[in-house]
Amino acid sequence: MEKAIKISQFQDVFNPAPLSTKKDIEEFYYQTSLARTGDEYSDFVRMLSIQIEDSKDTCLHKIFIGHAGSGKTTELFRLREYLEEKKFVTGFGRCDLDLDGGDIEYIDVLFLILDILVGMCQEYDIKLSSQTVKKIYDYWYTEVENIDNTTSYVELGIEDGIEASVKLLTLAKVFAKIKGILKNSSESRMTLRKKVEPKVSELMLQIKELIVYVQEELKKLGLRDIPVIILDGLDKIPINQARQIFKKNGARFADLPIHLIITFPIALTYDASYQLIQSWFPNPEKLPMIKIHKWNKDHYEEGYVEGINTLKTMVGLRADAELFEEKVLETLILNTGGYIRDLFACISKAATRARVRGAETVSMKDAEYALGVLEADLNGRYKEKSIDTLKKIYNGEKYFSASEEITELLQIGVVLEYNGERWCDLHPLVTKWLKEHKKV
């Protein structure tokens, strides 16, 4: 990615994809801690990496909380880069990409962890015993064979007596096939889960035995012996499935002898199950939204500009400021509420309109068009009965206890949480719509 010097490059530089390479992070990342929490020393990556470095004999199991599209994935890639520099072996899984983001259960997540561990063995040339590989292989191959009989032992090249490294490659082939089932085949996915569920304790044993073996091998390689696994994307899954994974099966993940970082839906922090979940994932980490206003007890503080300036700087790292006409960028920032995903989407859509006009800069009319599209989308997400709650937030009730309604409004991005202190506000375009339609 290169910095945009013309608006035809906006689709690339304001793509919602996270910054995932060391080069992109160095060139385009901007530190946002002060604008998010009010504390410049609250950088998620530094805080969590210190905790992991200091945990010599204990394993950290952390949930990483925040709105989808708020910048969590970029922070997790930063964490991976930092930990690898410190000689931690770090595996990264994208549950929303590697699995079916609309239908994920705990068995799928456990399989993904096992798949990441096998990938670590391949990457670091860790030789597993033939017996270990065959044990894992037989467990999974039997299930795949029962579901999909198009793949044979001969096709995969599994034979007794061949080297463990060759069998590891074969195991990776089987795992690739399972990921395909879990991601793309609804009926086969349900069948696979039903077959694995009665013997999930055996799966847990496989994972734990593999972790212990990997730990011993990492020591020999002069690396940190406790591997780190980062699982992104579980903050985006349906809230009922998130409850099943974290509430009903959280103990399974807490039992794994690894450092485990897992993204978590911010809406579920307003659920009655959240306290129980913290017993398995203590001391959670949170990435609050970037504040464009600062709420102080019963009013907005005047003159607060930290969040607006932070977002202007973030945009300025990706594109020349001259490509936006006067006050256009500030208008886009103020109307997207510090939500990076919404801001970037509106910039891209406004730039597209400017391109249709044959213009070389983004005008206020372009920005208003993009914001209008987002406004219509946002205000079609909630039910009429939620308007009373939205009115309460507008009128100053910024703090909420657990409830199904606030959970849903947070999940759909109509209500946003700021500052890491559980104060909420309406998305600015929801406020705009409510005013225009005389609801407030």
PDB file of N, CA, C and O in Angstrom, residues 59 61 105-121 128 132-133 135-137 139-140 171 175 182 196 199-216 225-229 231 249 251-260 262:
ATOM      1  N   CYS A  59      -0.053 -19.182  32.215  1.00  0.00           N
ATOM      2  CA  CYS A  59      -0.590 -18.915  30.873  1.00  0.00           C
ATOM      3  C   CYS A  59      -1.703 -17.877  30.965  1.00  0.00           C
ATOM      4  O   CYS A  59      -2.594 -17.984  31.814  1.00  0.00           O
ATOM      5  N   HIS A  61      -4.987 -16.116  29.519  1.00  0.00           N
ATOM      6  CA  HIS A  61      -6.143 -16.338  28.649  1.00  0.00           C
ATOM      7  C   HIS A  61      -6.951 -15.048  28.678  1.00  0.00           C
ATOM      8  O   HIS A  61      -7.585 -14.728  29.677  1.00  0.00           O
ATOM      9  N   GLU A 105     -19.160 -22.742  16.188  1.00  0.00           N
ATOM     10  CA  GLU A 105     -19.341 -23.344  17.502  1.00  0.00           C
ATOM     11  C   GLU A 105     -17.974 -23.664  18.100  1.00  0.00           C
ATOM     12  O   GLU A 105     -16.950 -23.613  17.414  1.00  0.00           O
ATOM     13  N   TYR A 106     -17.969 -24.002  19.372  1.00  0.00           N
ATOM     14  CA  TYR A 106     -16.706 -24.161  20.090  1.00  0.00           C
ATOM     15  C   TYR A 106     -15.831 -25.258  19.496  1.00  0.00           C
ATOM     16  O   TYR A 106     -14.604 -25.162  19.510  1.00  0.00           O
ATOM     17  N   ILE A 107     -16.449 -26.310  18.940  1.00  0.00           N
ATOM     18  CA  ILE A 107     -15.668 -27.392  18.323  1.00  0.00           C
ATOM     19  C   ILE A 107     -14.870 -26.850  17.144  1.00  0.00           C
ATOM     20  O   ILE A 107     -13.703 -27.213  16.942  1.00  0.00           O
ATOM     21  N   ASP A 108     -15.472 -25.937  16.372  1.00  0.00           N
ATOM     22  CA  ASP A 108     -14.771 -25.327  15.236  1.00  0.00           C
ATOM     23  C   ASP A 108     -13.543 -24.566  15.723  1.00  0.00           C
ATOM     24  O   ASP A 108     -12.472 -24.612  15.103  1.00  0.00           O
ATOM     25  N   VAL A 109     -13.709 -23.849  16.836  1.00  0.00           N
ATOM     26  CA  VAL A 109     -12.612 -23.039  17.373  1.00  0.00           C
ATOM     27  C   VAL A 109     -11.497 -23.937  17.907  1.00  0.00           C
ATOM     28  O   VAL A 109     -10.307 -23.664  17.703  1.00  0.00           O
ATOM     29  N   LEU A 110     -11.870 -25.011  18.599  1.00  0.00           N
ATOM     30  CA  LEU A 110     -10.861 -25.961  19.089  1.00  0.00           C
ATOM     31  C   LEU A 110     -10.086 -26.576  17.922  1.00  0.00           C
ATOM     32  O   LEU A 110      -8.861 -26.726  17.984  1.00  0.00           O
ATOM     33  N   PHE A 111     -10.798 -26.922  16.854  1.00  0.00           N
ATOM     34  CA  PHE A 111     -10.110 -27.462  15.681  1.00  0.00           C
ATOM     35  C   PHE A 111      -9.132 -26.434  15.107  1.00  0.00           C
ATOM     36  O   PHE A 111      -8.008 -26.777  14.730  1.00  0.00           O
ATOM     37  N   LEU A 112      -9.561 -25.171  15.042  1.00  0.00           N
ATOM     38  CA  LEU A 112      -8.685 -24.137  14.485  1.00  0.00           C
ATOM     39  C   LEU A 112      -7.415 -23.994  15.322  1.00  0.00           C
ATOM     40  O   LEU A 112      -6.316 -23.803  14.779  1.00  0.00           O
ATOM     41  N   ILE A 113      -7.544 -24.104  16.648  1.00  0.00           N
ATOM     42  CA  ILE A 113      -6.361 -24.049  17.521  1.00  0.00           C
ATOM     43  C   ILE A 113      -5.421 -25.222  17.202  1.00  0.00           C
ATOM     44  O   ILE A 113      -4.199 -25.039  17.093  1.00  0.00           O
ATOM     45  N   LEU A 114      -5.983 -26.411  17.045  1.00  0.00           N
ATOM     46  CA  LEU A 114      -5.158 -27.580  16.694  1.00  0.00           C
ATOM     47  C   LEU A 114      -4.479 -27.371  15.342  1.00  0.00           C
ATOM     48  O   LEU A 114      -3.291 -27.668  15.173  1.00  0.00           O
ATOM     49  N   ASP A 115      -5.204 -26.823  14.400  1.00  0.00           N
ATOM     50  CA  ASP A 115      -4.653 -26.554  13.067  1.00  0.00           C
ATOM     51  C   ASP A 115      -3.494 -25.551  13.142  1.00  0.00           C
ATOM     52  O   ASP A 115      -2.466 -25.720  12.482  1.00  0.00           O
ATOM     53  N   ILE A 116      -3.648 -24.521  13.979  1.00  0.00           N
ATOM     54  CA  ILE A 116      -2.578 -23.527  14.149  1.00  0.00           C
ATOM     55  C   ILE A 116      -1.334 -24.180  14.761  1.00  0.00           C
ATOM     56  O   ILE A 116      -0.203 -23.897  14.352  1.00  0.00           O
ATOM     57  N   LEU A 117      -1.540 -25.063  15.730  1.00  0.00           N
ATOM     58  CA  LEU A 117      -0.407 -25.757  16.362  1.00  0.00           C
ATOM     59  C   LEU A 117       0.331 -26.642  15.358  1.00  0.00           C
ATOM     60  O   LEU A 117       1.562 -26.686  15.347  1.00  0.00           O
ATOM     61  N   VAL A 118      -0.408 -27.336  14.512  1.00  0.00           N
ATOM     62  CA  VAL A 118       0.223 -28.156  13.475  1.00  0.00           C
ATOM     63  C   VAL A 118       1.007 -27.263  12.517  1.00  0.00           C
ATOM     64  O   VAL A 118       2.123 -27.596  12.096  1.00  0.00           O
ATOM     65  N   GLY A 119       0.438 -26.089  12.199  1.00  0.00           N
ATOM     66  CA  GLY A 119       1.142 -25.135  11.353  1.00  0.00           C
ATOM     67  C   GLY A 119       2.437 -24.654  11.975  1.00  0.00           C
ATOM     68  O   GLY A 119       3.448 -24.464  11.285  1.00  0.00           O
ATOM     69  N   MET A 120       2.440 -24.465  13.301  1.00  0.00           N
ATOM     70  CA  MET A 120       3.665 -24.086  14.017  1.00  0.00           C
ATOM     71  C   MET A 120       4.736 -25.160  13.849  1.00  0.00           C
ATOM     72  O   MET A 120       5.919 -24.858  13.635  1.00  0.00           O
ATOM     73  N   CYS A 121       4.307 -26.407  13.956  1.00  0.00           N
ATOM     74  CA  CYS A 121       5.270 -27.517  13.819  1.00  0.00           C
ATOM     75  C   CYS A 121       5.908 -27.504  12.435  1.00  0.00           C
ATOM     76  O   CYS A 121       7.117 -27.724  12.292  1.00  0.00           O
ATOM     77  N   LEU A 128       7.322 -34.234  14.854  1.00  0.00           N
ATOM     78  CA  LEU A 128       6.422 -35.002  15.698  1.00  0.00           C
ATOM     79  C   LEU A 128       6.662 -36.486  15.467  1.00  0.00           C
ATOM     80  O   LEU A 128       7.023 -36.900  14.364  1.00  0.00           O
ATOM     81  N   THR A 132       2.287 -39.878  17.128  1.00  0.00           N
ATOM     82  CA  THR A 132       1.474 -38.696  17.446  1.00  0.00           C
ATOM     83  C   THR A 132       0.694 -38.240  16.223  1.00  0.00           C
ATOM     84  O   THR A 132      -0.512 -37.964  16.293  1.00  0.00           O
ATOM     85  N   VAL A 133       1.403 -38.158  15.088  1.00  0.00           N
ATOM     86  CA  VAL A 133       0.743 -37.705  13.862  1.00  0.00           C
ATOM     87  C   VAL A 133      -0.372 -38.659  13.471  1.00  0.00           C
ATOM     88  O   VAL A 133      -1.484 -38.241  13.124  1.00  0.00           O
ATOM     89  N   LYS A 135      -2.075 -40.649  15.349  1.00  0.00           N
ATOM     90  CA  LYS A 135      -3.174 -40.572  16.317  1.00  0.00           C
ATOM     91  C   LYS A 135      -4.118 -39.425  15.970  1.00  0.00           C
ATOM     92  O   LYS A 135      -5.348 -39.593  15.957  1.00  0.00           O
ATOM     93  N   ILE A 136      -3.539 -38.256  15.692  1.00  0.00           N
ATOM     94  CA  ILE A 136      -4.358 -37.096  15.307  1.00  0.00           C
ATOM     95  C   ILE A 136      -5.028 -37.356  13.968  1.00  0.00           C
ATOM     96  O   ILE A 136      -6.219 -37.082  13.772  1.00  0.00           O
ATOM     97  N   TYR A 137      -4.227 -37.905  13.040  1.00  0.00           N
ATOM     98  CA  TYR A 137      -4.733 -38.161  11.694  1.00  0.00           C
ATOM     99  C   TYR A 137      -5.934 -39.099  11.725  1.00  0.00           C
ATOM    100  O   TYR A 137      -6.973 -38.834  11.105  1.00  0.00           O
ATOM    101  N   TYR A 139      -7.998 -39.785  14.095  1.00  0.00           N
ATOM    102  CA  TYR A 139      -9.164 -39.159  14.738  1.00  0.00           C
ATOM    103  C   TYR A 139      -9.971 -38.369  13.717  1.00  0.00           C
ATOM    104  O   TYR A 139     -11.197 -38.489  13.633  1.00  0.00           O
ATOM    105  N   TRP A 140      -9.264 -37.533  12.927  1.00  0.00           N
ATOM    106  CA  TRP A 140      -9.956 -36.623  12.012  1.00  0.00           C
ATOM    107  C   TRP A 140     -10.260 -37.270  10.673  1.00  0.00           C
ATOM    108  O   TRP A 140     -11.310 -37.017  10.074  1.00  0.00           O
ATOM    109  N   LEU A 171      -1.319 -34.720   7.163  1.00  0.00           N
ATOM    110  CA  LEU A 171      -2.253 -34.236   8.174  1.00  0.00           C
ATOM    111  C   LEU A 171      -2.742 -32.838   7.814  1.00  0.00           C
ATOM    112  O   LEU A 171      -3.929 -32.518   7.948  1.00  0.00           O
ATOM    113  N   PHE A 175      -6.552 -31.459   7.347  1.00  0.00           N
ATOM    114  CA  PHE A 175      -7.037 -30.276   8.053  1.00  0.00           C
ATOM    115  C   PHE A 175      -7.564 -29.224   7.088  1.00  0.00           C
ATOM    116  O   PHE A 175      -8.539 -28.531   7.379  1.00  0.00           O
ATOM    117  N   LEU A 182     -15.948 -26.837   7.442  1.00  0.00           N
ATOM    118  CA  LEU A 182     -16.418 -25.921   8.481  1.00  0.00           C
ATOM    119  C   LEU A 182     -16.766 -24.549   7.912  1.00  0.00           C
ATOM    120  O   LEU A 182     -17.628 -23.858   8.447  1.00  0.00           O
ATOM    121  N   VAL A 196     -18.000 -35.336  16.401  1.00  0.00           N
ATOM    122  CA  VAL A 196     -16.892 -34.974  17.297  1.00  0.00           C
ATOM    123  C   VAL A 196     -17.377 -34.746  18.727  1.00  0.00           C
ATOM    124  O   VAL A 196     -16.676 -35.070  19.690  1.00  0.00           O
ATOM    125  N   LYS A 199     -16.866 -37.202  21.629  1.00  0.00           N
ATOM    126  CA  LYS A 199     -15.477 -37.518  21.984  1.00  0.00           C
ATOM    127  C   LYS A 199     -14.619 -36.259  22.035  1.00  0.00           C
ATOM    128  O   LYS A 199     -13.431 -36.291  21.708  1.00  0.00           O
ATOM    129  N   VAL A 200     -15.230 -35.156  22.485  1.00  0.00           N
ATOM    130  CA  VAL A 200     -14.498 -33.892  22.534  1.00  0.00           C
ATOM    131  C   VAL A 200     -13.385 -33.942  23.578  1.00  0.00           C
ATOM    132  O   VAL A 200     -12.365 -33.250  23.445  1.00  0.00           O
ATOM    133  N   SER A 201     -13.547 -34.778  24.602  1.00  0.00           N
ATOM    134  CA  SER A 201     -12.482 -34.898  25.607  1.00  0.00           C
ATOM    135  C   SER A 201     -11.212 -35.447  24.973  1.00  0.00           C
ATOM    136  O   SER A 201     -10.092 -35.078  25.360  1.00  0.00           O
ATOM    137  N   GLU A 202     -11.363 -36.312  23.982  1.00  0.00           N
ATOM    138  CA  GLU A 202     -10.198 -36.841  23.265  1.00  0.00           C
ATOM    139  C   GLU A 202      -9.534 -35.734  22.443  1.00  0.00           C
ATOM    140  O   GLU A 202      -8.301 -35.668  22.347  1.00  0.00           O
ATOM    141  N   LEU A 203     -10.355 -34.870  21.858  1.00  0.00           N
ATOM    142  CA  LEU A 203      -9.819 -33.732  21.112  1.00  0.00           C
ATOM    143  C   LEU A 203      -9.023 -32.807  22.035  1.00  0.00           C
ATOM    144  O   LEU A 203      -7.921 -32.357  21.692  1.00  0.00           O
ATOM    145  N   MET A 204      -9.574 -32.523  23.209  1.00  0.00           N
ATOM    146  CA  MET A 204      -8.865 -31.679  24.181  1.00  0.00           C
ATOM    147  C   MET A 204      -7.530 -32.307  24.556  1.00  0.00           C
ATOM    148  O   MET A 204      -6.513 -31.604  24.674  1.00  0.00           O
ATOM    149  N   LEU A 205      -7.523 -33.623  24.740  1.00  0.00           N
ATOM    150  CA  LEU A 205      -6.281 -34.325  25.098  1.00  0.00           C
ATOM    151  C   LEU A 205      -5.256 -34.211  23.970  1.00  0.00           C
ATOM    152  O   LEU A 205      -4.068 -33.980  24.223  1.00  0.00           O
ATOM    153  N   GLN A 206      -5.713 -34.349  22.726  1.00  0.00           N
ATOM    154  CA  GLN A 206      -4.815 -34.186  21.576  1.00  0.00           C
ATOM    155  C   GLN A 206      -4.142 -32.816  21.589  1.00  0.00           C
ATOM    156  O   GLN A 206      -2.930 -32.694  21.404  1.00  0.00           O
ATOM    157  N   ILE A 207      -4.965 -31.790  21.794  1.00  0.00           N
ATOM    158  CA  ILE A 207      -4.442 -30.424  21.776  1.00  0.00           C
ATOM    159  C   ILE A 207      -3.436 -30.215  22.890  1.00  0.00           C
ATOM    160  O   ILE A 207      -2.340 -29.683  22.671  1.00  0.00           O
ATOM    161  N   LYS A 208      -3.777 -30.658  24.093  1.00  0.00           N
ATOM    162  CA  LYS A 208      -2.882 -30.443  25.240  1.00  0.00           C
ATOM    163  C   LYS A 208      -1.570 -31.225  25.097  1.00  0.00           C
ATOM    164  O   LYS A 208      -0.500 -30.699  25.413  1.00  0.00           O
ATOM    165  N   GLU A 209      -1.652 -32.445  24.620  1.00  0.00           N
ATOM    166  CA  GLU A 209      -0.431 -33.233  24.417  1.00  0.00           C
ATOM    167  C   GLU A 209       0.465 -32.589  23.372  1.00  0.00           C
ATOM    168  O   GLU A 209       1.696 -32.547  23.530  1.00  0.00           O
ATOM    169  N   LEU A 210      -0.141 -32.060  22.315  1.00  0.00           N
ATOM    170  CA  LEU A 210       0.636 -31.403  21.269  1.00  0.00           C
ATOM    171  C   LEU A 210       1.291 -30.131  21.795  1.00  0.00           C
ATOM    172  O   LEU A 210       2.453 -29.847  21.505  1.00  0.00           O
ATOM    173  N   ILE A 211       0.563 -29.379  22.615  1.00  0.00           N
ATOM    174  CA  ILE A 211       1.119 -28.148  23.197  1.00  0.00           C
ATOM    175  C   ILE A 211       2.337 -28.475  24.059  1.00  0.00           C
ATOM    176  O   ILE A 211       3.381 -27.819  23.954  1.00  0.00           O
ATOM    177  N   VAL A 212       2.217 -29.476  24.916  1.00  0.00           N
ATOM    178  CA  VAL A 212       3.317 -29.852  25.809  1.00  0.00           C
ATOM    179  C   VAL A 212       4.547 -30.256  24.994  1.00  0.00           C
ATOM    180  O   VAL A 212       5.684 -29.857  25.306  1.00  0.00           O
ATOM    181  N   TYR A 213       4.319 -31.024  23.928  1.00  0.00           N
ATOM    182  CA  TYR A 213       5.445 -31.456  23.084  1.00  0.00           C
ATOM    183  C   TYR A 213       6.084 -30.248  22.398  1.00  0.00           C
ATOM    184  O   TYR A 213       7.314 -30.117  22.354  1.00  0.00           O
ATOM    185  N   VAL A 214       5.253 -29.354  21.861  1.00  0.00           N
ATOM    186  CA  VAL A 214       5.763 -28.149  21.189  1.00  0.00           C
ATOM    187  C   VAL A 214       6.572 -27.299  22.166  1.00  0.00           C
ATOM    188  O   VAL A 214       7.627 -26.756  21.816  1.00  0.00           O
ATOM    189  N   GLN A 215       6.100 -27.183  23.397  1.00  0.00           N
ATOM    190  CA  GLN A 215       6.830 -26.398  24.405  1.00  0.00           C
ATOM    191  C   GLN A 215       8.246 -26.927  24.597  1.00  0.00           C
ATOM    192  O   GLN A 215       9.210 -26.151  24.657  1.00  0.00           O
ATOM    193  N   GLU A 216       8.383 -28.226  24.699  1.00  0.00           N
ATOM    194  CA  GLU A 216       9.710 -28.823  24.892  1.00  0.00           C
ATOM    195  C   GLU A 216      10.616 -28.556  23.692  1.00  0.00           C
ATOM    196  O   GLU A 216      11.808 -28.262  23.844  1.00  0.00           O
ATOM    197  N   ASP A 225       9.062 -20.777  25.546  1.00  0.00           N
ATOM    198  CA  ASP A 225       8.471 -22.112  25.499  1.00  0.00           C
ATOM    199  C   ASP A 225       6.950 -22.134  25.491  1.00  0.00           C
ATOM    200  O   ASP A 225       6.354 -23.139  25.109  1.00  0.00           O
ATOM    201  N   ILE A 226       6.285 -21.050  25.909  1.00  0.00           N
ATOM    202  CA  ILE A 226       4.818 -21.052  25.881  1.00  0.00           C
ATOM    203  C   ILE A 226       4.360 -20.377  24.588  1.00  0.00           C
ATOM    204  O   ILE A 226       4.564 -19.183  24.396  1.00  0.00           O
ATOM    205  N   PRO A 227       3.745 -21.141  23.671  1.00  0.00           N
ATOM    206  CA  PRO A 227       3.294 -20.513  22.429  1.00  0.00           C
ATOM    207  C   PRO A 227       2.122 -19.558  22.677  1.00  0.00           C
ATOM    208  O   PRO A 227       1.400 -19.693  23.669  1.00  0.00           O
ATOM    209  N   VAL A 228       1.970 -18.612  21.765  1.00  0.00           N
ATOM    210  CA  VAL A 228       0.876 -17.641  21.828  1.00  0.00           C
ATOM    211  C   VAL A 228      -0.048 -17.894  20.645  1.00  0.00           C
ATOM    212  O   VAL A 228       0.406 -18.008  19.507  1.00  0.00           O
ATOM    213  N   ILE A 229      -1.333 -18.019  20.919  1.00  0.00           N
ATOM    214  CA  ILE A 229      -2.315 -18.140  19.832  1.00  0.00           C
ATOM    215  C   ILE A 229      -3.291 -16.970  19.931  1.00  0.00           C
ATOM    216  O   ILE A 229      -3.874 -16.709  20.988  1.00  0.00           O
ATOM    217  N   LEU A 231      -6.720 -15.409  18.304  1.00  0.00           N
ATOM    218  CA  LEU A 231      -7.900 -15.727  17.504  1.00  0.00           C
ATOM    219  C   LEU A 231      -8.728 -14.469  17.320  1.00  0.00           C
ATOM    220  O   LEU A 231      -9.287 -13.920  18.271  1.00  0.00           O
ATOM    221  N   ASN A 249     -18.678 -22.987  27.158  1.00  0.00           N
ATOM    222  CA  ASN A 249     -17.465 -23.752  26.881  1.00  0.00           C
ATOM    223  C   ASN A 249     -16.179 -23.001  27.190  1.00  0.00           C
ATOM    224  O   ASN A 249     -15.096 -23.431  26.793  1.00  0.00           O
ATOM    225  N   ALA A 251     -14.539 -22.807  29.884  1.00  0.00           N
ATOM    226  CA  ALA A 251     -13.620 -23.593  30.712  1.00  0.00           C
ATOM    227  C   ALA A 251     -12.685 -24.443  29.857  1.00  0.00           C
ATOM    228  O   ALA A 251     -11.538 -24.703  30.243  1.00  0.00           O
ATOM    229  N   ARG A 252     -13.154 -24.880  28.700  1.00  0.00           N
ATOM    230  CA  ARG A 252     -12.304 -25.710  27.826  1.00  0.00           C
ATOM    231  C   ARG A 252     -11.098 -24.903  27.337  1.00  0.00           C
ATOM    232  O   ARG A 252      -9.971 -25.392  27.304  1.00  0.00           O
ATOM    233  N   PHE A 253     -11.335 -23.665  26.946  1.00  0.00           N
ATOM    234  CA  PHE A 253     -10.239 -22.827  26.449  1.00  0.00           C
ATOM    235  C   PHE A 253      -9.293 -22.425  27.581  1.00  0.00           C
ATOM    236  O   PHE A 253      -8.079 -22.347  27.400  1.00  0.00           O
ATOM    237  N   ALA A 254      -9.876 -22.181  28.759  1.00  0.00           N
ATOM    238  CA  ALA A 254      -9.055 -21.798  29.914  1.00  0.00           C
ATOM    239  C   ALA A 254      -8.150 -22.933  30.365  1.00  0.00           C
ATOM    240  O   ALA A 254      -7.170 -22.701  31.085  1.00  0.00           O
ATOM    241  N   ASP A 255      -8.443 -24.149  29.936  1.00  0.00           N
ATOM    242  CA  ASP A 255      -7.671 -25.320  30.346  1.00  0.00           C
ATOM    243  C   ASP A 255      -6.454 -25.566  29.449  1.00  0.00           C
ATOM    244  O   ASP A 255      -5.661 -26.465  29.716  1.00  0.00           O
ATOM    245  N   LEU A 256      -6.294 -24.764  28.404  1.00  0.00           N
ATOM    246  CA  LEU A 256      -5.184 -24.979  27.469  1.00  0.00           C
ATOM    247  C   LEU A 256      -3.915 -24.287  27.960  1.00  0.00           C
ATOM    248  O   LEU A 256      -3.942 -23.105  28.290  1.00  0.00           O
ATOM    249  N   PRO A 257      -2.772 -24.998  27.985  1.00  0.00           N
ATOM    250  CA  PRO A 257      -1.517 -24.420  28.504  1.00  0.00           C
ATOM    251  C   PRO A 257      -0.780 -23.559  27.470  1.00  0.00           C
ATOM    252  O   PRO A 257       0.368 -23.806  27.116  1.00  0.00           O
ATOM    253  N   ILE A 258      -1.476 -22.547  26.967  1.00  0.00           N
ATOM    254  CA  ILE A 258      -0.907 -21.588  26.020  1.00  0.00           C
ATOM    255  C   ILE A 258      -1.330 -20.188  26.435  1.00  0.00           C
ATOM    256  O   ILE A 258      -2.238 -20.018  27.241  1.00  0.00           O
ATOM    257  N   HIS A 259      -0.666 -19.180  25.877  1.00  0.00           N
ATOM    258  CA  HIS A 259      -1.188 -17.816  25.970  1.00  0.00           C
ATOM    259  C   HIS A 259      -2.232 -17.681  24.869  1.00  0.00           C
ATOM    260  O   HIS A 259      -1.925 -17.860  23.682  1.00  0.00           O
ATOM    261  N   LEU A 260      -3.463 -17.391  25.246  1.00  0.00           N
ATOM    262  CA  LEU A 260      -4.569 -17.341  24.286  1.00  0.00           C
ATOM    263  C   LEU A 260      -5.230 -15.965  24.338  1.00  0.00           C
ATOM    264  O   LEU A 260      -5.708 -15.525  25.384  1.00  0.00           O
ATOM    265  N   ILE A 262      -8.263 -13.810  22.515  1.00  0.00           N
ATOM    266  CA  ILE A 262      -9.446 -14.057  21.697  1.00  0.00           C
ATOM    267  C   ILE A 262     -10.299 -12.797  21.650  1.00  0.00           C
ATOM    268  O   ILE A 262     -10.563 -12.199  22.693  1.00  0.00           O
TER     269      ILE A 262
END
